[in-house]
Every structure is written in structure tokens, then in C-alpha cells.
Coordinates of C-alpha atoms in Angstrom, one line a residue:
M1 CA 202.1 129.1 92.9
A2 CA 198.9 128.2 94.9
Y3 CA 197.8 125.6 92.5
S4 CA 196.6 122.5 94.4
G5 CA 194.6 120.5 91.9
A6 CA 191.3 122.4 92.1
K7 CA 190.2 123.7 88.7
Y8 CA 188.4 127.0 89.5
I9 CA 188.1 129.5 92.3
S10 CA 184.7 131.3 92.6
K11 CA 184.3 134.7 94.1
V12 CA 181.1 136.7 94.4
M13 CA 181.5 140.5 93.7
N14 CA 178.5 141.6 95.7
R15 CA 178.7 145.3 95.0
S16 CA 178.9 144.9 91.3
G17 CA 176.6 141.9 91.0
Y18 CA 179.2 139.7 89.2
V19 CA 180.2 136.2 90.0
V20 CA 183.8 135.6 89.0
E21 CA 185.1 132.1 88.3
L22 CA 188.9 132.1 88.1
P23 CA 191.1 129.3 86.7
N24 CA 193.2 128.2 89.7
V25 CA 196.6 129.0 88.3
D26 CA 198.0 131.3 91.0
D27 CA 197.1 132.9 94.3
V28 CA 193.8 134.7 94.1
K29 CA 195.4 138.0 95.0
N30 CA 197.6 137.7 91.9
L31 CA 194.7 136.9 89.5
I32 CA 192.4 139.9 89.8
G33 CA 194.0 143.0 88.2
T34 CA 191.0 145.3 88.5
Y35 CA 187.7 145.6 90.4
P36 CA 184.9 145.4 89.4
P37 CA 185.2 143.5 86.1
D38 CA 183.9 145.7 83.2
P39 CA 182.6 143.9 80.1
Y40 CA 182.4 147.3 78.3
A41 CA 186.2 148.0 78.6
E42 CA 189.4 146.7 77.0
S43 CA 193.0 146.9 78.2
S44 CA 196.5 146.7 76.8
T45 CA 197.6 144.7 79.8
Q46 CA 196.1 141.4 81.1
L47 CA 193.9 141.8 84.1
F48 CA 192.5 138.3 84.6
P49 CA 193.6 134.8 83.5
L50 CA 192.4 133.9 80.0
G51 CA 189.1 132.0 80.2
T52 CA 188.0 133.6 83.5
R53 CA 184.2 133.7 83.5
I54 CA 182.0 136.4 84.9
I55 CA 178.3 135.9 85.4
Q56 CA 175.6 138.6 86.0
G57 CA 172.0 137.4 85.9
E58 CA 171.3 135.6 82.7
R59 CA 174.5 136.8 80.9
E60 CA 178.0 135.4 81.0
W61 CA 181.4 136.5 79.6
R62 CA 184.9 135.0 79.1
Y63 CA 188.1 136.9 79.4
C64 CA 189.9 136.9 76.0
E65 CA 193.1 138.1 74.3
N66 CA 192.6 139.5 70.8
A67 CA 194.9 138.4 67.9
S68 CA 196.7 140.9 65.7
I69 CA 193.6 142.3 63.9
A70 CA 191.1 144.7 65.4
L71 CA 187.6 143.4 66.0
N72 CA 184.2 145.1 65.4
I73 CA 181.6 145.5 68.0
A74 CA 178.9 142.8 67.9
A75 CA 180.9 140.6 65.4
P76 CA 180.9 136.9 66.4
L77 CA 184.3 135.5 67.4
Q78 CA 186.1 132.2 67.4
G79 CA 189.3 130.7 68.9
A80 CA 192.6 130.8 67.1
A81 CA 192.9 128.6 64.0
R82 CA 195.6 125.8 64.2
A83 CA 198.9 126.4 62.5
H84 CA 198.8 122.9 60.8
A85 CA 196.7 119.8 61.0
E86 CA 199.6 117.9 62.7
Q87 CA 198.9 120.1 65.8
D88 CA 195.6 118.2 66.5
D89 CA 197.0 114.8 67.1
D90 CA 199.8 112.3 66.4
I91 CA 202.6 114.6 67.7
V92 CA 205.5 112.4 68.8
C93 CA 206.2 112.2 72.5
G94 CA 209.9 112.8 72.7
A95 CA 210.7 110.9 75.8
A96 CA 209.0 108.5 78.3
A97 CA 207.3 110.1 81.2
A98 CA 206.3 108.3 84.4
A99 CA 203.0 108.6 86.1
G100 CA 203.3 111.4 88.7
T101 CA 205.4 113.7 86.7
D102 CA 204.2 117.1 85.3
E103 CA 206.5 117.3 82.3
V104 CA 205.9 116.0 78.8
S105 CA 208.4 116.0 75.9
V106 CA 207.0 117.3 72.6
T107 CA 208.8 116.7 69.3
S108 CA 208.3 119.4 66.7
T109 CA 208.2 119.1 62.9
A110 CA 208.7 121.4 60.0
N111 CA 205.0 121.8 59.8
L112 CA 204.6 122.6 63.5
D113 CA 207.4 125.1 63.4
A114 CA 205.1 127.9 62.1
S115 CA 203.6 131.0 63.5
P116 CA 202.4 131.3 66.3
N117 CA 203.7 127.9 67.4
N118 CA 207.3 129.0 67.1
T119 CA 206.9 131.6 69.8
A120 CA 207.4 130.7 73.4
D121 CA 204.2 130.4 75.5
T122 CA 201.8 130.2 72.6
F123 CA 200.3 127.1 74.2
K124 CA 200.6 128.4 77.8
E125 CA 197.2 128.0 79.5
G126 CA 196.2 125.8 76.6
Y127 CA 195.7 122.0 76.6
L128 CA 197.7 118.9 75.8
I129 CA 195.9 115.6 75.0
V130 CA 197.3 112.1 74.7
N131 CA 195.3 111.0 71.7
D132 CA 196.8 107.5 71.1
A133 CA 198.9 104.7 72.5
A134 CA 200.3 104.6 76.0
G135 CA 198.4 107.1 78.3
E136 CA 195.6 107.7 75.7
G137 CA 192.7 109.8 77.0
Q138 CA 194.6 112.0 79.4
M139 CA 194.3 115.8 78.9
Y140 CA 196.0 118.5 80.9
K141 CA 196.2 122.3 81.1
I142 CA 199.7 123.6 80.1
R143 CA 201.7 125.7 82.6
T144 CA 204.7 126.6 80.4
A145 CA 205.3 125.9 76.7
P146 CA 208.6 126.5 74.9
A147 CA 208.5 127.5 71.2
L148 CA 208.3 124.6 68.7
S149 CA 211.4 124.7 66.5
G150 CA 212.5 122.5 63.6
T151 CA 212.5 118.9 64.7
D152 CA 213.6 119.7 68.2
T153 CA 212.1 118.2 71.4
S154 CA 211.0 120.6 74.1
V155 CA 209.5 120.0 77.5
F156 CA 206.0 121.2 78.3
K157 CA 205.2 121.7 82.0
L158 CA 201.6 120.9 83.1
Y159 CA 199.5 122.1 86.0
D160 CA 198.6 118.5 87.0
K161 CA 200.6 115.3 87.1
L162 CA 200.2 112.4 84.7
T163 CA 198.1 109.6 86.0
I164 CA 199.3 107.1 83.3
A165 CA 202.8 106.8 82.1
L166 CA 203.8 107.8 78.6
T167 CA 206.2 106.2 76.2
T168 CA 207.9 107.3 73.0
S169 CA 205.0 105.6 71.2
S170 CA 202.5 108.0 72.8
Q171 CA 200.9 110.5 70.5
L172 CA 200.0 114.0 71.5
G173 CA 197.8 116.9 70.4
L174 CA 198.0 120.6 71.4
I175 CA 195.5 123.5 71.4
Q176 CA 195.9 127.1 72.5
N177 CA 193.7 128.4 75.2
P178 CA 190.3 128.7 73.5
Y179 CA 190.2 132.4 74.5
K180 CA 193.7 133.3 73.3
N181 CA 194.4 135.0 70.0
V182 CA 190.7 135.1 69.1
I183 CA 189.6 136.3 65.7
A184 CA 186.3 137.1 63.9
T185 CA 184.5 133.9 62.9
A186 CA 185.6 132.4 59.6
A187 CA 183.4 130.6 57.1
P188 CA 183.5 127.8 57.9
L189 CA 184.7 128.1 61.5
T190 CA 188.4 127.2 62.1
G191 CA 188.1 127.4 65.9
K192 CA 185.5 127.2 68.7
F193 CA 182.9 129.9 68.9
A194 CA 184.2 132.4 71.5
G195 CA 181.4 134.8 72.0
I196 CA 180.6 138.4 71.0
P197 CA 182.4 141.6 72.1
L198 CA 180.3 144.5 73.4
L199 CA 182.7 147.1 72.0
A200 CA 185.3 147.4 69.2
I201 CA 188.5 145.7 70.2
T202 CA 192.0 146.9 69.5
A203 CA 194.5 144.5 68.1
D204 CA 196.4 142.5 70.8
Y205 CA 194.2 143.9 73.6
F206 CA 192.4 142.0 76.4
F207 CA 188.6 142.1 76.8
W208 CA 185.4 140.3 77.9
S209 CA 183.5 138.4 75.2
Q210 CA 179.9 137.6 75.9
T211 CA 179.2 133.8 75.6
K212 CA 175.7 133.4 77.1
G213 CA 172.4 135.3 77.4
P214 CA 171.0 138.2 75.4
A215 CA 173.7 139.7 73.3
P216 CA 174.0 141.9 70.1
I217 CA 175.2 140.4 66.9
V218 CA 175.7 141.6 63.3
A219 CA 173.4 139.7 60.9
K220 CA 174.2 138.9 57.3
E221 CA 170.5 138.4 56.3
V222 CA 167.0 138.4 57.5
I223 CA 166.7 136.3 60.6
A224 CA 163.2 135.6 61.8
L225 CA 162.3 136.1 65.4
G226 CA 162.6 133.0 67.5
T227 CA 164.7 131.0 65.0
P228 CA 168.1 129.4 65.6
V229 CA 171.1 131.8 64.9
V230 CA 174.3 130.3 63.4
V231 CA 177.8 131.3 62.6
G232 CA 180.3 129.8 60.1
V233 CA 178.3 130.5 57.0
T234 CA 179.4 134.2 56.6
A235 CA 182.6 135.5 58.0
A236 CA 182.1 137.8 61.1
K237 CA 178.3 137.8 60.8
A238 CA 175.3 135.7 61.8
N239 CA 172.9 133.8 59.6
E240 CA 169.6 132.1 60.1
H241 CA 169.8 128.3 60.6
N242 CA 169.4 126.4 57.3
P243 CA 169.1 122.6 57.6
S244 CA 170.7 122.1 54.2
S245 CA 173.7 124.4 54.9
T246 CA 177.1 122.9 55.7
G247 CA 179.6 124.3 58.1
E248 CA 177.1 126.2 60.3
V249 CA 177.2 126.1 64.1
I250 CA 174.1 127.1 66.1
I251 CA 174.9 129.6 68.9
G252 CA 171.5 130.7 70.1
E253 CA 168.0 131.9 69.3
S254 CA 167.0 135.3 67.9
L255 CA 165.2 137.6 70.4
T256 CA 164.8 140.4 67.8
P257 CA 164.7 139.8 64.1
G258 CA 167.6 140.3 61.8
V259 CA 166.4 142.9 59.2
T260 CA 169.1 143.0 56.5
D261 CA 172.8 142.5 55.9
G262 CA 174.9 144.6 58.3
E263 CA 172.2 145.4 60.8
S264 CA 172.4 144.1 64.4
C265 CA 169.8 142.1 66.3
I266 CA 169.6 140.4 69.7
V267 CA 170.5 136.7 70.1
D268 CA 170.0 134.7 73.2
L269 CA 173.3 132.8 73.3
W270 CA 173.1 129.3 74.6

């Protein structure tokens, strides 16, 4: 592995006009599976690290992996929902870990032993946080992640080394990579907003999701020109911002009006 502590590698694709920002998780030659990147294509094989960002002018995309349900063109997306609330915080650290090590012991529970957590590498390229007690406040990208099983303790390997020691009193939280196993937005959201696909996406395929700049989006209702656009009110569709609404997340501003339920408009994603 070429990983040396830097977080991203930037490469300008001059002929295609794209700037590509790659998570520094391997040698550059192993990270780019195709050239140039194509935000209007999907693939059954992974061609870039998840979360890779491409920029062209005022628009940006992130490289995603779809979950097991096909996605519609222009339908807003979110990251994977957690398997159980225990996943967020207060997971038991199964063994002490000295500062300078890149391994952390994670103790499963019956609630954590659920799909997809009970599959190896679900949390690979995701993040581990120390949310309480010794070492609190540290967060690291996960290099390898065994399956969570029963009440077993398994060792997660990190890309960076701990700067503060952990004890068996330390409490942990886990998330998948925000761009892994993405789904259409729920109401309310059960994961981070993850952009908008520019084509229909096959189940379990890889693709680019637009996260910034002018993008198409399917509306649920009339959305006035120039008003904030939100998700989290209607599954897989956009709504106009309503100050009295609960659960909505503002994602941008309308550049063309939403006319009626099921029609698409243009949103300037923030």
C-alpha cells in the first residue's frame, strides 16, 4: 500500500476537463480503473474508490455503490441506514490499544449482528469514532473490517494510527462509507444525503452521484423558482422548504420550478 498519511490525491484530467480527487488508500495506478470518468455510466465492477470526487466546472460527483434495489434517474439518494442504534455509539472496545497502533478491537452484540454488519468488509472504507471515555474524539478511516458476529470481539484495522490510547472502557461507533450501499431517500432520512444519479442505476452497481451544482431532481409538488429544495419529506422525491415541516434537509435551490408530482426540475445543489 502507498498510504502515507495524506488523505487525498488530486489529479487533473485535462483532456476530459475533470479534476479527480482520490482517497489515498493505494498506489494511484491501482485506483483509477477507467479514463476518463463518466458520470453518465454505471458498471458492475468497481472502477474508483468509494467517495472519489470528480469536479467539472460548477458540478461535482461522488463515486457510489448502489445497494440491492435499483434506483431511478434523478431520484435523490442517501447513505445506508444503520442496522441498529447501537452502531452509532457505545460499542464496547474489546481490548486496550496503545497509541501508535492501527488496530482496534470491536465487541459485537446480538443487535449489531444483523445484515449487513454480519458480512465481512461492510465497514471497509467507513469510519470508526471513539465517542466516550479514554481516547474520546478520535476518528479513523477503516482499512479492513471483519463481520460482526454474536458477542464476539473482532479486530478492525485502520489507515492511520491511534494518537491516544484506548482501554476497555472506551466506547466506539461505526458507520459505513457514506457512499456505500446508497438507497433512495427515506422520509425522514435515515442516512446522509448522497446526491442524485444522472441515469437509472442497476442494483449493486457502481456509479457517479451528483452532489453539487445544477442537477435534475424528481419533485413531489410545486416548487417555486428560487426557493430552497428539501429531501426527507417524501421518499425518493424533492419538496419545497416548509419552515413548519419536520425531518426535511435542505439540499439546494431550485433553478427551474417544480410543476407537479412526478415531474423533474433543476436544483442547484449546495
